[in-house]
XYZ file of C-alpha atoms in Angstrom:
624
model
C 7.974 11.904 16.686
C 8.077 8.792 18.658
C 5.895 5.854 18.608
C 4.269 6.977 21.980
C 3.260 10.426 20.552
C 0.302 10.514 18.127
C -0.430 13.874 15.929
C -4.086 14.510 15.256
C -7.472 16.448 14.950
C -9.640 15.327 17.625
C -13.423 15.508 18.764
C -13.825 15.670 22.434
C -16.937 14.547 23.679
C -18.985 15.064 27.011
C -21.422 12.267 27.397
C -24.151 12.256 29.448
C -25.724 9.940 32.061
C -27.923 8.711 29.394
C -25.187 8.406 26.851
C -26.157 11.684 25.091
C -23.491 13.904 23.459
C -24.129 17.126 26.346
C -20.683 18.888 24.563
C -18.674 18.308 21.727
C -15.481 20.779 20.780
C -13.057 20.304 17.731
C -9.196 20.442 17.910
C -6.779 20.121 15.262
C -2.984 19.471 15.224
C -3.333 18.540 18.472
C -0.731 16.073 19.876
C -1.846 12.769 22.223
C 1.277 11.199 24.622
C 1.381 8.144 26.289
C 3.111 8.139 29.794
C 3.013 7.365 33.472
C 2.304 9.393 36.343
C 3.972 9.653 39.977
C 1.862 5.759 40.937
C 3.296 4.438 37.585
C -0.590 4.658 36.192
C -1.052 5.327 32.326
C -2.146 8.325 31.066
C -3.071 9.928 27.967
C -1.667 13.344 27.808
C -3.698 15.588 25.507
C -1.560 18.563 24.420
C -3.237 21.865 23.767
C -1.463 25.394 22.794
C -2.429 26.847 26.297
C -2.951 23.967 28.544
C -2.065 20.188 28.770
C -5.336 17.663 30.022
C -4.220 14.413 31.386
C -6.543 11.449 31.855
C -5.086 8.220 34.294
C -6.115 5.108 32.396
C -8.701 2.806 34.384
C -11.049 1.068 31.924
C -10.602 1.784 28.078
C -12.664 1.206 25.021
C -11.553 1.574 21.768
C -13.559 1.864 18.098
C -11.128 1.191 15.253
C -13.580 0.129 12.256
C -11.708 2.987 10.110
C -8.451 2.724 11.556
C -6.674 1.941 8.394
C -8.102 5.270 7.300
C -6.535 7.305 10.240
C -9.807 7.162 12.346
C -10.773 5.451 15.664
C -12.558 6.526 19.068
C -11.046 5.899 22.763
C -13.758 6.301 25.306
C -12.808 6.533 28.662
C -16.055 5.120 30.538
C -15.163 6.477 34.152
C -14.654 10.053 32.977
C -17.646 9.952 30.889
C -15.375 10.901 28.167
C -14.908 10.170 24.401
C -12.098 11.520 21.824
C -13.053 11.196 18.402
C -9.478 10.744 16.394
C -8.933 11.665 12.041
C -6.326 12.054 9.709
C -3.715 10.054 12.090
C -0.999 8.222 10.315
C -2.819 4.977 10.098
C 0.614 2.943 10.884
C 1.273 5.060 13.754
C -2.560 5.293 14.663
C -2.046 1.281 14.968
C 0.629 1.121 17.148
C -0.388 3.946 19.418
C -3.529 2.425 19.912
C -1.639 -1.148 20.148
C 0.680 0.246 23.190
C -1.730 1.883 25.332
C -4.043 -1.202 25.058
C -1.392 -3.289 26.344
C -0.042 -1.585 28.607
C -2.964 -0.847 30.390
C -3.706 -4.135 30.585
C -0.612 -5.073 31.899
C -0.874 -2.619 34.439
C -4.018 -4.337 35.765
C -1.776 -7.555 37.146
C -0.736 -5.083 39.288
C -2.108 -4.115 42.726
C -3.859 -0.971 42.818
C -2.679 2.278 44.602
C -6.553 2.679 46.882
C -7.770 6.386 46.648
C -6.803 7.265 50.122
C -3.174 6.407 49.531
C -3.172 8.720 46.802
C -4.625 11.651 48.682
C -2.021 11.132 51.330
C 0.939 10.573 49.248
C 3.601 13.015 49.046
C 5.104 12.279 45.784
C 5.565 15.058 43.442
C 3.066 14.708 40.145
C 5.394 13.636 36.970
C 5.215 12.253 33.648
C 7.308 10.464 31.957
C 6.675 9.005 28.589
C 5.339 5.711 28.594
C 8.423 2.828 27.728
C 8.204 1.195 24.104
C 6.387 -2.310 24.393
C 7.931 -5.448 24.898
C 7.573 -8.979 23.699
C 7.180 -9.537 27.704
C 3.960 -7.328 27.531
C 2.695 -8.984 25.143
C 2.908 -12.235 26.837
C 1.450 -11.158 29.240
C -1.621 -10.010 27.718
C -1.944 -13.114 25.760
C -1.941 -15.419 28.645
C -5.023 -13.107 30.119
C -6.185 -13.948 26.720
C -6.111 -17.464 27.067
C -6.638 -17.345 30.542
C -10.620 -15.466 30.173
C -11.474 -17.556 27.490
C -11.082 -20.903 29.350
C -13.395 -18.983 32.477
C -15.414 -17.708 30.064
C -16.552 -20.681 27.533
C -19.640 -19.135 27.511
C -18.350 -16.329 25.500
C -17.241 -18.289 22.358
C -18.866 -17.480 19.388
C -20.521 -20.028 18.415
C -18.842 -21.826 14.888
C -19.857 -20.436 11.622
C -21.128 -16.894 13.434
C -17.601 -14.991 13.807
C -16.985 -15.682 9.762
C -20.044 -14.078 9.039
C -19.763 -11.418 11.605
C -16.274 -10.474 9.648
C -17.937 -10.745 6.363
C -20.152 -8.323 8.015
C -17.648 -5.766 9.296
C -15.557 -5.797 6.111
C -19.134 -4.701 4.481
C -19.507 -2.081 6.512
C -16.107 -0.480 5.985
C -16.224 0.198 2.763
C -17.477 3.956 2.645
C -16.260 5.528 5.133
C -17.971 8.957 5.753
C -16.869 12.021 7.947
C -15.724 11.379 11.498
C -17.589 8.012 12.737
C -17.404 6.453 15.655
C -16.372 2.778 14.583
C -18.704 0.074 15.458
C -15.925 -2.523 15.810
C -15.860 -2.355 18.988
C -12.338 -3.281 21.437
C -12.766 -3.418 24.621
C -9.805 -3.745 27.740
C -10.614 -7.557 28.061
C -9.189 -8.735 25.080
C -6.551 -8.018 22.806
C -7.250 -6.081 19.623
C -4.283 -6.871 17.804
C -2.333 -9.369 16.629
C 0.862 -9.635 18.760
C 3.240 -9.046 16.167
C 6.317 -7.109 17.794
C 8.934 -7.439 14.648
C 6.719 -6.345 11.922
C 8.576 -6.849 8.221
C 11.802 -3.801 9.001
C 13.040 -1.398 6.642
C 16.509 -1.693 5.412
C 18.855 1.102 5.717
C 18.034 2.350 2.505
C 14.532 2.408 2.622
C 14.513 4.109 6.411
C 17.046 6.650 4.885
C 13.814 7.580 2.574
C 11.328 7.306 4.849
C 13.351 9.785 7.463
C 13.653 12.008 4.398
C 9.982 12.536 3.656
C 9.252 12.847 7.130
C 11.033 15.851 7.349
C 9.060 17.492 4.710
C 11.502 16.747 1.861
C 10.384 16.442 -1.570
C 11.769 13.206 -2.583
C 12.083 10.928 -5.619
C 13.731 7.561 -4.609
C 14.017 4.613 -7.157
C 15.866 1.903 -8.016
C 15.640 -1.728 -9.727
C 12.888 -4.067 -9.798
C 12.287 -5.603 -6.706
C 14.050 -3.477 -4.637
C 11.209 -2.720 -2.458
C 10.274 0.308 -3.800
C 6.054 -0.496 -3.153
C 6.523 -1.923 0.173
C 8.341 1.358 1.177
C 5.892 3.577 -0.666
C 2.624 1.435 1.533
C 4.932 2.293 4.399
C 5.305 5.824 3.555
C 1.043 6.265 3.267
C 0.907 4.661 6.319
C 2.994 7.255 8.139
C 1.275 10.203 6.371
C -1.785 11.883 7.764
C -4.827 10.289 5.491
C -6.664 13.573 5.044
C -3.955 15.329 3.476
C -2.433 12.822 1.509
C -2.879 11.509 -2.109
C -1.479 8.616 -3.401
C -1.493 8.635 -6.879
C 0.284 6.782 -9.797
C 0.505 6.968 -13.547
C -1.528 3.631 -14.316
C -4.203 2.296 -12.797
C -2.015 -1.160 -12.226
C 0.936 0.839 -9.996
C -2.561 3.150 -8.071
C -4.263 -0.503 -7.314
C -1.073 -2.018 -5.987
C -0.358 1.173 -3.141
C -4.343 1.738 -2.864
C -4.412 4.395 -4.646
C -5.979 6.587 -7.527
C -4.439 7.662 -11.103
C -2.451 10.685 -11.509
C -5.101 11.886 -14.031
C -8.043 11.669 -11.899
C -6.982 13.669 -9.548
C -5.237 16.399 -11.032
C -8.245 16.537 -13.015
C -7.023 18.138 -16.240
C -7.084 15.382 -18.865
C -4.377 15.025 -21.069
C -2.861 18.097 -19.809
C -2.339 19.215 -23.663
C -5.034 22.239 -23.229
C -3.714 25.513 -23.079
C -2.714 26.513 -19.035
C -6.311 28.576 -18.693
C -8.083 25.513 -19.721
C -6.429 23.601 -17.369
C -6.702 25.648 -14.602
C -10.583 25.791 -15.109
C -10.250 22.180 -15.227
C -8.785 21.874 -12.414
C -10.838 24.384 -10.600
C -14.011 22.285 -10.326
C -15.389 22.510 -7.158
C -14.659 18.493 -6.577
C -11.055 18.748 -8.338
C -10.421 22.070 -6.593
C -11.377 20.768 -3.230
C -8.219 17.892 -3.824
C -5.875 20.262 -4.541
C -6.495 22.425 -1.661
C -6.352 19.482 0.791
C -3.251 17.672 -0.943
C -0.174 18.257 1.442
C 1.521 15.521 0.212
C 1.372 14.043 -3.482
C 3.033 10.710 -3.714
C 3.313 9.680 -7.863
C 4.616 6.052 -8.461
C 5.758 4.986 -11.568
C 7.022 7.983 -12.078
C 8.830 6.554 -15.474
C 5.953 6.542 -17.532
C 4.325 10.440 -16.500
C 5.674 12.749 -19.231
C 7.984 15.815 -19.359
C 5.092 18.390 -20.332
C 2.690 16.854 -18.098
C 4.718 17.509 -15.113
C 5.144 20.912 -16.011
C 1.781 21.661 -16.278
C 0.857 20.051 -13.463
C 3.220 22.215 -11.343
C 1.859 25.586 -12.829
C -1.239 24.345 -12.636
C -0.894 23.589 -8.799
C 0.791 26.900 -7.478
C -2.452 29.015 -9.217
C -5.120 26.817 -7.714
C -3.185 26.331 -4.738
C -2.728 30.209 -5.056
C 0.905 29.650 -3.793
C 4.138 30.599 -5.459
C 6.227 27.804 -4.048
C 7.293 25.046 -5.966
C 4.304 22.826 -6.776
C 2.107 25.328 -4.575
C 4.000 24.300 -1.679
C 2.711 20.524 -2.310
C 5.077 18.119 -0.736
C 6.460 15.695 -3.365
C 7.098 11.870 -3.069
C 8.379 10.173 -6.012
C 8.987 6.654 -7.070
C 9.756 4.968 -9.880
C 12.747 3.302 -12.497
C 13.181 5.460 -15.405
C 15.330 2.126 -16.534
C 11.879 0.264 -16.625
C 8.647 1.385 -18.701
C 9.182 4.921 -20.720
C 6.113 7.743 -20.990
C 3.712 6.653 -23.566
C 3.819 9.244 -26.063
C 1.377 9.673 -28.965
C 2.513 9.762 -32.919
C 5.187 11.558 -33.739
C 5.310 13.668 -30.312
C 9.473 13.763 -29.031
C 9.257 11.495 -25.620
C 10.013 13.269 -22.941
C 10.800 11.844 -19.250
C 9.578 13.601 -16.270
C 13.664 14.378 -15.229
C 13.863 16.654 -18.248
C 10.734 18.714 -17.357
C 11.642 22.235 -16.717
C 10.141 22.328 -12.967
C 11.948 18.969 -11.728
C 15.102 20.631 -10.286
C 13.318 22.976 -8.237
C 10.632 20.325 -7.547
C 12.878 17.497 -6.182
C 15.245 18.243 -3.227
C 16.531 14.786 -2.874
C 17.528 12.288 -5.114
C 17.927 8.606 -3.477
C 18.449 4.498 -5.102
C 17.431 2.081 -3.411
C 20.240 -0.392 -4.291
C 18.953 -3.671 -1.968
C 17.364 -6.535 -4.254
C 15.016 -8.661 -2.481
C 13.072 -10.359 -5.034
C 15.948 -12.306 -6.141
C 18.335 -14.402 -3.645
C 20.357 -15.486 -6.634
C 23.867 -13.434 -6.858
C 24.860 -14.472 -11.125
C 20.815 -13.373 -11.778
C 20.762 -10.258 -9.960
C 23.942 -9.204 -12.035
C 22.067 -10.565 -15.351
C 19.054 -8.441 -14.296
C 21.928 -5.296 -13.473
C 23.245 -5.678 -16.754
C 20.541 -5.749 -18.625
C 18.555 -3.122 -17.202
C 21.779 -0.805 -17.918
C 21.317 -2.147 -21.602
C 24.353 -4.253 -21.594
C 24.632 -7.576 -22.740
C 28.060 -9.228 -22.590
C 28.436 -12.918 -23.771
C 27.514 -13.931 -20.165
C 24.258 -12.431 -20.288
C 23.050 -14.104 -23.381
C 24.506 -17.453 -23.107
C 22.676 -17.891 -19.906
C 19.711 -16.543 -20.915
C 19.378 -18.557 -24.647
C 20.229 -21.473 -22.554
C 16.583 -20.562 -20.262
C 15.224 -22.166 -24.187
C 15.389 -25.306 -22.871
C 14.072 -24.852 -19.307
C 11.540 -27.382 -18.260
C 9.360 -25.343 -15.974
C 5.498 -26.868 -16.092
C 4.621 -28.088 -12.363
C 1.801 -30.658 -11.527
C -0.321 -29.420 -14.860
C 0.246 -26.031 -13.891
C 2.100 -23.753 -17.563
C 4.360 -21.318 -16.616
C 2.901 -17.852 -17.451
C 4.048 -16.398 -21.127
C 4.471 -12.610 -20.488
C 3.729 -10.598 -23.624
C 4.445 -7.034 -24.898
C 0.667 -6.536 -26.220
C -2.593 -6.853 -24.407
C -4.057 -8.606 -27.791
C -1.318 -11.573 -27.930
C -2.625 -12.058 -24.033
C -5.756 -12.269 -24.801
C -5.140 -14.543 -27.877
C -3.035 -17.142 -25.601
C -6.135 -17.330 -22.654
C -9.127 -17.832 -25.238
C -7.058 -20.607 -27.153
C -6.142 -22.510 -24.067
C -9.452 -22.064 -22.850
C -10.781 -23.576 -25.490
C -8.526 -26.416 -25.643
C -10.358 -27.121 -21.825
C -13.375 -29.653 -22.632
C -15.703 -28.623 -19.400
C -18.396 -26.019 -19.734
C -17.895 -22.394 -18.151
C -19.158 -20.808 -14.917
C -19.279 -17.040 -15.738
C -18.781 -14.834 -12.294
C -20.182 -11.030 -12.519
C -18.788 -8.624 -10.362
C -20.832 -6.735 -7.878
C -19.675 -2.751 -8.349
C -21.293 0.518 -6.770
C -21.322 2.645 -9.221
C -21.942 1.073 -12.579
C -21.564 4.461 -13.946
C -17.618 4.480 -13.209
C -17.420 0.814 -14.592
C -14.128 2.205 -17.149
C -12.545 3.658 -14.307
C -13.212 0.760 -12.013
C -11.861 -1.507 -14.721
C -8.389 0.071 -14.883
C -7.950 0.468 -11.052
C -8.990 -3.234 -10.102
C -7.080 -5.966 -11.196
C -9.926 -8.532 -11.617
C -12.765 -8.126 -14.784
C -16.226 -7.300 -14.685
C -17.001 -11.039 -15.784
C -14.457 -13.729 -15.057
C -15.088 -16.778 -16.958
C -13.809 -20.158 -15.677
C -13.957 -23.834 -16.297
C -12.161 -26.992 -14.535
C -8.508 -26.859 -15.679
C -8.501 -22.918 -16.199
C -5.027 -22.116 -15.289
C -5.595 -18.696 -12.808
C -3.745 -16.509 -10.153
C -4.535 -14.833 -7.115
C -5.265 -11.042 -7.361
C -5.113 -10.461 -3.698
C -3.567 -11.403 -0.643
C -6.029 -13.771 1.154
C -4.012 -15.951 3.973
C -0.140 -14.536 3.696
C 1.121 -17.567 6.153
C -0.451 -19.766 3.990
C 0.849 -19.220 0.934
C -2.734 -17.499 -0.316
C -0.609 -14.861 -1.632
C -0.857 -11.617 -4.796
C 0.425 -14.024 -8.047
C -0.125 -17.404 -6.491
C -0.597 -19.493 -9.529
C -3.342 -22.665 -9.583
C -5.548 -24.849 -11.358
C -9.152 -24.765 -11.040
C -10.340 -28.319 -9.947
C -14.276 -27.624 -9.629
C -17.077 -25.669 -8.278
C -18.735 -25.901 -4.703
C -22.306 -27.519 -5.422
C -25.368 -25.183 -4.573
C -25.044 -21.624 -3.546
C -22.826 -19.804 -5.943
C -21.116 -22.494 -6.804
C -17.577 -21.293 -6.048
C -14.472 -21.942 -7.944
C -11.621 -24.614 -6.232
C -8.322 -23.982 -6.958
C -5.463 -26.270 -6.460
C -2.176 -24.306 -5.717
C 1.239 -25.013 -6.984
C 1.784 -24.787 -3.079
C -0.471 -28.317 -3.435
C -2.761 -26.080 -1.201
C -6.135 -26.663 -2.596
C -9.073 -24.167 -1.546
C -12.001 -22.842 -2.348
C -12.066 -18.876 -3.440
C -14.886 -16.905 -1.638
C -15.486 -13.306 -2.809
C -13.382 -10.029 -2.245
C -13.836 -6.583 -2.013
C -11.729 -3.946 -3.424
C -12.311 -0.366 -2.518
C -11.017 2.592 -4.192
C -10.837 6.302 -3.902
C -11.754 7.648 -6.940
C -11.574 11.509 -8.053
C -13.853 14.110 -6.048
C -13.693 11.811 -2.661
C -15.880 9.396 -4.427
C -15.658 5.741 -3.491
C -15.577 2.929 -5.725
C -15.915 -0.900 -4.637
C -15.985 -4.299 -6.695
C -16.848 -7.644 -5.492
C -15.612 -10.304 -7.497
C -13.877 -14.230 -7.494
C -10.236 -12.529 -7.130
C -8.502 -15.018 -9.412
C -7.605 -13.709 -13.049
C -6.262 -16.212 -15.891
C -2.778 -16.841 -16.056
C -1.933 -18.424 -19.082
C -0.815 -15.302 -19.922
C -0.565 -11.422 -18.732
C 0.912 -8.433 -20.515
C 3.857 -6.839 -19.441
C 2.461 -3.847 -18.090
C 0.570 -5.764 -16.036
C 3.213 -7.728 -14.395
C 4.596 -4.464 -13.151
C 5.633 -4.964 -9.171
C 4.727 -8.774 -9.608
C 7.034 -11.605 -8.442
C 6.055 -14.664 -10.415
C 7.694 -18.018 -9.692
C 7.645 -19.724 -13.599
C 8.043 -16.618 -16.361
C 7.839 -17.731 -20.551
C 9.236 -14.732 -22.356
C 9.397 -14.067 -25.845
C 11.037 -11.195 -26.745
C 10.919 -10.934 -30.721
C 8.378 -8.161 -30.370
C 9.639 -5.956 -27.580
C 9.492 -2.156 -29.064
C 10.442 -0.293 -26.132
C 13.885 0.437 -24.035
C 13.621 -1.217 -20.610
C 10.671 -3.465 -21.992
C 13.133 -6.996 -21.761
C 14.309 -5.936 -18.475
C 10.695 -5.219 -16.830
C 9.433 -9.077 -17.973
C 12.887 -10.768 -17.531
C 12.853 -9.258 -13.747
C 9.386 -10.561 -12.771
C 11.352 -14.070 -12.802
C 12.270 -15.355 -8.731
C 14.922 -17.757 -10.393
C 16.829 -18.527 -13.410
C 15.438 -22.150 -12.950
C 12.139 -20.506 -13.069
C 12.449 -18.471 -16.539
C 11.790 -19.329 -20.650
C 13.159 -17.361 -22.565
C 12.327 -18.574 -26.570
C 13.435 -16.492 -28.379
C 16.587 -14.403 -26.823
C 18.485 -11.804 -28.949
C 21.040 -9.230 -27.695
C 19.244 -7.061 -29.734
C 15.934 -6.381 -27.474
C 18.215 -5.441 -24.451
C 17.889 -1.529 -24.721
C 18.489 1.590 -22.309
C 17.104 4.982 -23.083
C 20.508 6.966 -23.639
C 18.928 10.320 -21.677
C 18.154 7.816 -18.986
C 21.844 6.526 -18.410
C 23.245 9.796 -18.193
C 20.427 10.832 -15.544
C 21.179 7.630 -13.589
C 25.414 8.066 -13.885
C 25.155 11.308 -12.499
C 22.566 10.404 -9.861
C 25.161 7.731 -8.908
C 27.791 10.308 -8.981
C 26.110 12.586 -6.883
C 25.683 9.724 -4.451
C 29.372 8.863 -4.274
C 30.327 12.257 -3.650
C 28.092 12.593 -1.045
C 29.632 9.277 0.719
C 33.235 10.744 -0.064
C 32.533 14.011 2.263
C 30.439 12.208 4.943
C 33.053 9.817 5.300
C 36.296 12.637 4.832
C 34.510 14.574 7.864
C 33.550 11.757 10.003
């Protein structure tokens, strides 16, 4: 469906001269087109099963508080008109509402066709779809932009207020509830979005995915570390309709990173190790149920570390409550993950099991696809270290360069480089003795969180504690994106200088960027089982003297310390030695040929996956 064409359920509202509601009718699946009539106007074409409406675009206001949720309102003032918009494709949702902004406003430098000429024209009525915009259009609206603002001084918000007014906002967004109209308000006199025509593009790879899954494939698409595989998967949510989507991964880490919830909360059956009528009764409470019976479209990422059994339960488990004998009760499937990086955790003696050897996988997964683009890296001799060892090779090559990392001198302007260890204890070890070492007394921040009841479950989504302790000289590193284009970026790395005096005496943090700032409070909002909400407001900086290896997962970090003496699983080396940029910007202490490992089940999934994939280039290219 093109960019012009938006796919919907919609509220259409009547309002009255007062601004009452007078009638108010629901419509779903319905489709919304952007185009021009026979006096080039633009119109929104609503498309109904037994009759098209079409409204000519004079003034426009637009509410798009929850748009990243799918949600906004367009009221059309002159028709005393208001369409209430859910479960859009919040990417397309952005750009639809992006397009017919601008071109309206566009259209405005135009002269207008008067009434009479209209009545008396003799052109036949058309529509045609509205063109794709243009870095001309926007232009355009940006010098009416600039151009209202100098005849309008009066307007500016006065300094200090618009700060607050967006703390504000971002407040009120967290809980979004039902159908609302938005009270971030747009109207046609300004532009609501940043004029950003080239937006970061999918390579060929990635769009071949993407295409896939919107065609109602089920999917699983991997390949190496930093391949791109989250960027695609945010891109894939954002083309999805909201309200019938769940995106879901096996650890809370991977869920925080695409914004969304565990595996295990919502299929809601624990463990999965109950018998298949416990489960099902599990999964048949009425807040668990009600997921299931919405999900259209179950995206899982890390995919790696969900076991064999659990899948297969899952599956049976979702064609009985889903009362539907198709593969996964007809859910669609979107998969993503390296079986090459972190294996299922199993418990004692149980026989590991990877989610490709599960019984229901073949008729579960259609497509097969690698991503085979690295991005993280620029480097050409590391990217083949990295290939080589996440295969479980290691040829002289391979560990000569890497025991020569020993001697790397990689400390920056006080700043360590960050030791990445197999075991959450030896983390925690390495932060409270260089803590200690620091001779300044602590300022202890306590999150804010709505629901202390869920405080476990809010601890494993969000990547910042409950109470974040911090002194001058605490080595820390950004858990959220603040200001991209400034370098305030996921995994910047900084020292703590000192603490704003009076108020809550917030944290400074020098930058290895030499950026220096102070660190205000963020949100983080999460969508917990049962449609349940969960937020935490806290300093988003988290030590980083040293993280765990699990936790580095889908991190780029620009100065790495590995040791690698106690590594204990296949694909553990590879996972920490990949979260490196550079070679120049990697430790390794303790290198030995011995800790590069590769699951043996794993290879042979992967050579015939790359066998399939050859074959499938042979005949597209022997019939082209």
């Amino acid at each position: 469906m093109e960019l012009n064409t938006l796919l919907c359920t919609l509220w259409m509202e009547t309002i009255g001269s007062a601004g009452d509601i007078q009638k108010r009718t629901q419509h779903k699946n319905i489709a919304l087109t952007l185009g021009r009539n026979e006096f080039r106007d633009v119109v929104l074409k609503l498309e109904f099963p037994k009759r098209d409406m079409k409204f000519a675009l004079k003034e426009l206001t637009i509410f798009k508080k929850f748009v990243k949720e799918g949600k906004a309102t367009i009221k059309i003032p002159d028709r005393n008109i208001q369409f209430l918009l859910s479960n859009c494709p919040p990417d397309k949702l952005i750009m639809f509402l992006k397009t017919m902004h601008t071109k309206l406003e566009c259209h405005k430098q135009k002269p207008p066709v008067h009434d009479r000429k209209r009545l008396l024209s003799d052109r036949p009525k058309t529509f045609e779809d509205i063109s794709p915009l243009t870095l001309k259009d926007l232009q355009t609206v940006h010098e009416m932009r600039a151009k209202n603002v100098e005849n309008k001084s009066d307007m500016f918000t006065p300094k200090g207020k618009g700060k607050r007014k967006r703390e504000n906002d971002e407040k009120e967004n967290v809980l979004p509830q039902g159908v609302k109209m938005a009270r971030k308000l747009v109207s046609t006199s300004c532009s609501p979005f940043k004029p950003v025509l080239n937006p970061v593009k999918l390579n060929k790879g990635q769009t071949s995915v993407l295409d896939a899954i919107i065609s109602r494939k089920n999917v699983f698409f991997t390949g190496s570390a930093g391949t791109g595989k989250s960027f695609l998967l945010r891109r894939i949510i954002g083309a999805l309709p909201p309200q019938h989507t769940y995106a879901t991964a096996s650890t809370g880490v991977a869920a925080c990173h695409i914004g969304g919830i565990t595996l295990h909360s919502f299929a809601g059956i624990g463990s999965g190790r109950a018998d298949l009528q416990q489960c099902v009764e599990l999964a048949s409470r009425p807040l668990v149920i009600q997921q299931w019976k919405k999900c259209q479209h179950l995206i899982i990422d890390e995919i790696s570390m969900v076991e064999g059994d659990f899948f297969d339960k899952l599956e049976t488990v979702a064609r009985v409550v889903k009362q539907n004998d198709l593969p996964f009760g007809g859910i669609q499937l979107i998969l993503c993950g390296d079986f090459l990086q972190l294996p299922p955790v199993t418990k004692g003696s149980d026989k590991r099991k990877f989610c490709f050897q599960a019984k229901t996988w073949p008729k579960c997964v259609q497509l097969n696809m690698e991503l085979t683009e690295v991005k993280r890296q620029s480097d050409n001799h590391f990217i083949n270290i990295l290939q080589n060892v996440r295969l479980g090779r290691c040829p002289d090559i391979v560990e000569t360069t890497l025991r020569a990392t020993a001697k790397h001198n990689i400390q920056k302007d006080g700043i360590l480089a960050t030791r990445l260890c197999t075991h959450k204890e030896d983390v925690d070890q390495i932060n409270k003795y260089q803590m200690e070492k620091l001779n300044a007394t602590s300022k202890v921040f306590l999150s804010t969180d709505n629901d202390t009841s869920y405080a476990k479950q809010i601890d494993s989504l969000c990547p910042v504690p409950h109470k974040l302790e911090l002194r001058v000289g605490t080595q820390v590193m950004l858990a959220k994106n603040l200001e991209v284009h400034r370098g305030l970026v996921n995994g910047a790395r900084g020292l703590v200088t000192g603490f704003e005096k009076g108020g809550e005496g917030l944290p400074i943090v020098k930058f290895l960027s030499g950026l220096e700032e102070v660190i205000k409070p963020a949100r983080w909002t999460f969508k917990a089982a049962g449609a349940v909400y969960l937020t935490r407001r806290q300093i988003p900086l988290k030590l980083a003297w040293a993280i765990s290896i699990h936790k580095s997962q889908g991190m780029t970090l620009d100065c790495v310390e590995i040791t690698v003496s106690k590594v204990f699983e296949s694909g553990q080396a590879y996972v920490a030695l990949s979260r490196a940029k550079s070679l120049e910007g990697l430790r390794v202490l303790d290198f030995d040929r011995g800790c590069v490992r590769a699951n043996p089940d794993v290879l042979k999934f992967y050579h015939k996956l790359d066998l399939t994939r050859r074959m499938l280039q042979t005949n597209i290219e022997e019939y082209s």
